[in-house]
């Protein structure tokens, strides 16, 4: 025992000095994280900024006048927060416009006429006047793909598939249904259908149809594609199931595809004090669909990103690396902002070490999804105890974000991280008329900004 | 090495058999927990039941006709779910009634007249016509308690203290402000004030004042007490600060205290198959304040508790212990339901091992607060990995619930557990006109019911 004592003493001194260093760091960090959340909750600007974006501009689909206005808004707003540099980066974006006439109804074989609320899917061709056709229903997209061409030819296909309520993370349920909207028109056109109508991708029953991107395939007939509200879809499905009656569907949509248009990503940065050439991007997307106000999708991500850096500035934190806020254009229907950004920064020879995105709404933050190597994940997980007092508990491998995704092709060792808020209400609002400022809660939004800001601080220190 | 091999072999067989038994249990449990959540999310009844309670009945303060109706609703509803027994338990409750006239305004020294939205605090005496007085403002309750009697005598006290935005768990911010509402009238009356007006306890700025219990002290003047909306309070505070001008406050409230009234707890149970004498109570409170519809507070807890047991029944689970659902009466202004229940079941010689309460709203569930001994906490924590797929992460010591609280005085070893949902939005709705069905999200509510049901299953098996 005696012999071993000095050995233990040395070991224990060694460990205690490491421990103290860690302790000091950890104490310093926990104080800083507390300050970040205090600033976010007491003096946060995200909510007021979001009000401006939603109420002074509103919906802002790529190519629209509102999207141009949002670029100017973003530029002015970032200027007002006194970043070192604020500039625009040119991006060519697709330009699709909804028309002024979107109406639909159906007549069942007993003569009953029922109006439906519908929205053209983004990118759809118009109907060129009223389109009328016998409707054929499929429970899901798989059933459609297996169907017989002779049963479908000349008809209007209705895919009744709802999102799966049982999935806990609603984005998984959305992912599983995405092909219905994205590729429904291709599947239906292959079998000779004249149009495709889908049930809106929403987890709640309400009157507002949703929209979102859809695709055509070269060489195939481009057929009109629309979504009807979940309420209407449930009723229509019930009609078609119960009576086995014929339904004639009538609708018009005067949307149009226009030539690509020049737009911009909006960029602001604070130079790093130690490694100015190492760039950490944090962003969301400035464009939105053309209904609602793009409040959760992705106004929240815009104000989150700006606020995350504003908070660090307000606390006089000097970042080691260059922190860059990017408001990406055109995530919704082309991701040209994300693709262009990745290509241009690579071409300029910049060194991107990390990118963070917020594009899952302004709800209570739960944690972070990490798309990176094992060390990236372990580093983020090492912050777990620092985040515990803020009820941030989710630190898992996962998807970073659509806008920052293309950076991965250009920078081998980059880590991508996505903010993961509570997802339960997201698909009540997603791409529909309910995605408005009033449906964002101030504290939830500000906690998200605080979480991102604290993460940014920790990653800047320890990456 | 050779010598040790058999020893290791024995050890390893020993551990692997334990491990396998645990594995089997854990697999069985994780399958059951998955079934519970599937039932909650796909076939859940909580949301429709809550709609009934909110829309067919609405607000239901103890002693009101609506509260009587809620008792009948609860009885019928529990009967409809085919419990083994459903019965009423008599409870005497206080009976305070809001009047039909609650109005207020103030006049600043520049002659400007401003209307305020106000609500009498529950239990307040009336003003008996219009009460008019010079207003004196205090930043917080501490400042009031330190004030000089001569500055206050004959005046109307305004306590401007807001809830602290920086606290992450909003119930802590509420707890810190509770004395303003609960004891503000006592503090003000001691210094000779003629009335007390408080800023509503809410974390957001809006037009709806809140209400809630307040107390008087024997031998002290009972002065009228009301809350004004956070919006009005901010404006009033700004007026009084900026100009240092005098404000005359005018208001009327014709509320009244009536004699105690007979009411009931509503109780239903499923007999335990192994230990029928061991009782596990799960409940919420049936009464609400008299504004809004008591949707989050505590309609959510009512439907949560009923649904937690309904799900286990639907899955043909035979509980080992007796599971008892209790809809407590009068949590809001007296807790007579909780107190009476504890005394009566003790007097009957029942053995209560555990009680669970849901009274923090129908928001996304985050975990459980455990008020019990170390083993209780460790047992609940041992379920952590089973709950992880459902994003339930919070397993901490904490408060069980007001209604189940009195059981602790009667049963030494009882464990009390409270469901902990996300608290960020709770004080937007709490005790105000916004606590309506429309502000409850179906999935969030159903996930709460699933969490409670899974916990009930696990506790029944392993307690």
Short mmCIF file of N, CA and C in Angstrom, two decimals, chain A residues 34 37-38 41-42 164-170 203 364-366 388-394 396 422 424-425 428 441 443-444 447, chain B residues 34 37-38 41-42 164-170 203 364-366 388-394 396 422 424-425 428 441 443-444 447:
data_model
loop_
_atom_site.label_atom_id
_atom_site.label_comp_id
_atom_site.label_asym_id
_atom_site.label_seq_id
_atom_site.Cartn_x
_atom_site.Cartn_y
_atom_site.Cartn_z
N UNK A 34 -25.41 29.88 -20.82
CA UNK A 34 -26.49 30.53 -20.06
C UNK A 34 -26.72 31.96 -20.57
N UNK A 37 -28.62 31.91 -23.90
CA UNK A 37 -30.07 31.69 -23.75
C UNK A 37 -30.76 32.90 -23.11
N UNK A 38 -30.08 33.53 -22.15
CA UNK A 38 -30.67 34.73 -21.53
C UNK A 38 -30.91 35.81 -22.59
N UNK A 41 -33.80 34.80 -24.86
CA UNK A 41 -35.14 34.83 -24.25
C UNK A 41 -35.55 36.22 -23.79
N UNK A 42 -34.59 37.02 -23.38
CA UNK A 42 -34.96 38.33 -22.84
C UNK A 42 -34.86 39.45 -23.85
N UNK A 164 -48.47 8.67 -42.41
CA UNK A 164 -48.58 7.67 -41.35
C UNK A 164 -48.51 8.35 -39.98
N UNK A 165 -49.62 8.28 -39.24
CA UNK A 165 -49.69 8.91 -37.91
C UNK A 165 -48.75 8.26 -36.92
N UNK A 166 -48.38 6.99 -37.17
CA UNK A 166 -47.66 6.23 -36.14
C UNK A 166 -46.18 6.63 -36.01
N UNK A 167 -45.64 7.28 -37.03
CA UNK A 167 -44.23 7.66 -36.95
C UNK A 167 -44.09 8.83 -35.97
N UNK A 168 -43.13 8.72 -35.09
CA UNK A 168 -42.99 9.72 -34.03
C UNK A 168 -42.39 11.01 -34.59
N UNK A 169 -41.35 10.86 -35.41
CA UNK A 169 -40.78 12.01 -36.08
C UNK A 169 -41.55 12.22 -37.37
N UNK A 170 -42.26 13.32 -37.46
CA UNK A 170 -43.20 13.50 -38.58
C UNK A 170 -42.47 13.64 -39.91
N UNK A 203 -50.61 16.03 -41.49
CA UNK A 203 -51.00 15.04 -40.49
C UNK A 203 -52.31 15.39 -39.80
N UNK A 364 -40.29 24.19 -30.35
CA UNK A 364 -39.37 23.93 -29.23
C UNK A 364 -38.19 23.09 -29.70
N UNK A 365 -36.96 23.57 -29.50
CA UNK A 365 -35.81 22.80 -29.97
C UNK A 365 -35.60 21.54 -29.13
N UNK A 366 -35.28 20.44 -29.81
CA UNK A 366 -35.02 19.18 -29.11
C UNK A 366 -33.56 18.75 -29.25
N UNK A 388 -28.18 20.23 -21.34
CA UNK A 388 -29.24 19.59 -20.54
C UNK A 388 -30.16 20.59 -19.82
N UNK A 389 -29.61 21.65 -19.21
CA UNK A 389 -30.51 22.59 -18.53
C UNK A 389 -31.52 23.25 -19.46
N UNK A 390 -31.28 23.16 -20.77
CA UNK A 390 -32.18 23.80 -21.73
C UNK A 390 -33.08 22.76 -22.40
N UNK A 391 -33.08 21.57 -21.81
CA UNK A 391 -33.95 20.47 -22.26
C UNK A 391 -33.66 20.05 -23.70
N UNK A 392 -32.43 20.29 -24.14
CA UNK A 392 -31.96 19.85 -25.45
C UNK A 392 -31.33 18.48 -25.23
N UNK A 393 -31.88 17.46 -25.88
CA UNK A 393 -31.49 16.09 -25.54
C UNK A 393 -31.17 15.22 -26.74
N UNK A 394 -31.43 15.71 -27.95
CA UNK A 394 -31.33 14.86 -29.14
C UNK A 394 -30.03 15.17 -29.87
N UNK A 396 -28.12 13.07 -32.58
CA UNK A 396 -28.11 11.82 -33.34
C UNK A 396 -27.61 12.06 -34.77
N UNK A 422 -39.07 20.17 -32.13
CA UNK A 422 -40.20 19.26 -32.01
C UNK A 422 -40.98 19.29 -33.33
N UNK A 424 -44.01 17.75 -34.12
CA UNK A 424 -45.41 17.29 -34.11
C UNK A 424 -46.38 18.20 -34.88
N UNK A 425 -46.17 19.52 -34.82
CA UNK A 425 -47.12 20.43 -35.47
C UNK A 425 -46.68 20.86 -36.87
N UNK A 428 -48.95 20.45 -39.87
CA UNK A 428 -50.23 21.18 -39.85
C UNK A 428 -50.12 22.44 -40.72
N UNK A 441 -44.68 30.37 -32.04
CA UNK A 441 -44.66 30.81 -30.65
C UNK A 441 -43.32 31.49 -30.36
N UNK A 443 -41.50 32.12 -27.59
CA UNK A 443 -40.50 31.44 -26.75
C UNK A 443 -39.90 30.24 -27.48
N UNK A 444 -40.73 29.48 -28.18
CA UNK A 444 -40.21 28.32 -28.90
C UNK A 444 -39.20 28.77 -29.96
N UNK A 447 -36.00 29.99 -28.20
CA UNK A 447 -35.20 28.87 -27.67
C UNK A 447 -34.43 28.20 -28.80
N UNK B 34 -44.52 0.04 -28.10
CA UNK B 34 -44.80 0.41 -29.49
C UNK B 34 -46.30 0.29 -29.79
N UNK B 37 -48.23 3.21 -28.24
CA UNK B 37 -48.13 4.46 -29.01
C UNK B 37 -48.90 4.34 -30.34
N UNK B 38 -48.86 3.18 -30.96
CA UNK B 38 -49.63 3.00 -32.20
C UNK B 38 -51.12 3.22 -31.95
N UNK B 41 -51.80 6.91 -31.35
CA UNK B 41 -51.66 7.80 -32.51
C UNK B 41 -52.64 7.47 -33.63
N UNK B 42 -52.99 6.20 -33.76
CA UNK B 42 -53.86 5.82 -34.87
C UNK B 42 -55.33 5.74 -34.48
N UNK B 164 -40.64 35.72 -15.43
CA UNK B 164 -39.25 35.75 -15.89
C UNK B 164 -39.09 34.91 -17.17
N UNK B 165 -38.78 35.59 -18.27
CA UNK B 165 -38.64 34.90 -19.56
C UNK B 165 -37.44 33.95 -19.56
N UNK B 166 -36.47 34.19 -18.69
CA UNK B 166 -35.21 33.44 -18.78
C UNK B 166 -35.30 32.01 -18.27
N UNK B 167 -36.32 31.73 -17.47
CA UNK B 167 -36.43 30.36 -16.95
C UNK B 167 -36.89 29.42 -18.06
N UNK B 168 -36.22 28.31 -18.20
CA UNK B 168 -36.50 27.42 -19.32
C UNK B 168 -37.81 26.66 -19.10
N UNK B 169 -37.98 26.15 -17.88
CA UNK B 169 -39.25 25.51 -17.52
C UNK B 169 -40.19 26.60 -17.04
N UNK B 170 -41.25 26.84 -17.78
CA UNK B 170 -42.09 28.00 -17.48
C UNK B 170 -42.82 27.87 -16.15
N UNK B 203 -46.63 34.49 -20.15
CA UNK B 203 -45.32 34.79 -20.71
C UNK B 203 -45.40 35.49 -22.05
N UNK B 364 -46.49 18.40 -26.41
CA UNK B 364 -45.56 17.29 -26.66
C UNK B 364 -44.96 16.80 -25.35
N UNK B 365 -45.10 15.50 -25.07
CA UNK B 365 -44.56 15.00 -23.81
C UNK B 365 -43.04 14.96 -23.83
N UNK B 366 -42.42 15.34 -22.72
CA UNK B 366 -40.97 15.31 -22.61
C UNK B 366 -40.50 14.30 -21.58
N UNK B 388 -36.97 6.08 -25.35
CA UNK B 388 -36.14 6.90 -26.25
C UNK B 388 -36.72 7.02 -27.66
N UNK B 389 -37.24 5.94 -28.25
CA UNK B 389 -37.79 6.09 -29.61
C UNK B 389 -38.96 7.08 -29.70
N UNK B 390 -39.53 7.41 -28.56
CA UNK B 390 -40.68 8.32 -28.54
C UNK B 390 -40.26 9.72 -28.11
N UNK B 391 -38.94 9.92 -28.06
CA UNK B 391 -38.35 11.23 -27.75
C UNK B 391 -38.71 11.71 -26.34
N UNK B 392 -38.99 10.75 -25.47
CA UNK B 392 -39.25 11.04 -24.05
C UNK B 392 -37.90 10.92 -23.34
N UNK B 393 -37.45 12.00 -22.75
CA UNK B 393 -36.07 12.04 -22.26
C UNK B 393 -35.91 12.56 -20.84
N UNK B 394 -36.99 13.07 -20.26
CA UNK B 394 -36.88 13.76 -18.98
C UNK B 394 -37.38 12.84 -17.86
N UNK B 396 -36.77 13.06 -13.99
CA UNK B 396 -36.12 13.80 -12.91
C UNK B 396 -37.00 13.85 -11.67
N UNK B 422 -43.87 19.55 -22.83
CA UNK B 422 -43.16 20.79 -23.16
C UNK B 422 -43.96 21.96 -22.56
N UNK B 424 -43.44 25.39 -22.95
CA UNK B 424 -43.23 26.74 -23.51
C UNK B 424 -44.51 27.52 -23.78
N UNK B 425 -45.57 26.84 -24.26
CA UNK B 425 -46.79 27.57 -24.61
C UNK B 425 -47.82 27.61 -23.50
N UNK B 428 -49.32 30.83 -22.24
CA UNK B 428 -50.07 31.65 -23.21
C UNK B 428 -51.57 31.44 -22.99
N UNK B 441 -53.12 20.56 -29.85
CA UNK B 441 -52.76 19.82 -31.05
C UNK B 441 -53.01 18.33 -30.84
N UNK B 443 -51.89 15.48 -32.24
CA UNK B 443 -50.75 14.57 -32.08
C UNK B 443 -50.04 14.78 -30.74
N UNK B 444 -49.86 16.02 -30.36
CA UNK B 444 -49.20 16.29 -29.08
C UNK B 444 -50.01 15.69 -27.94
N UNK B 447 -49.73 11.85 -28.07
CA UNK B 447 -48.42 11.37 -27.61
C UNK B 447 -48.34 11.41 -26.09
#
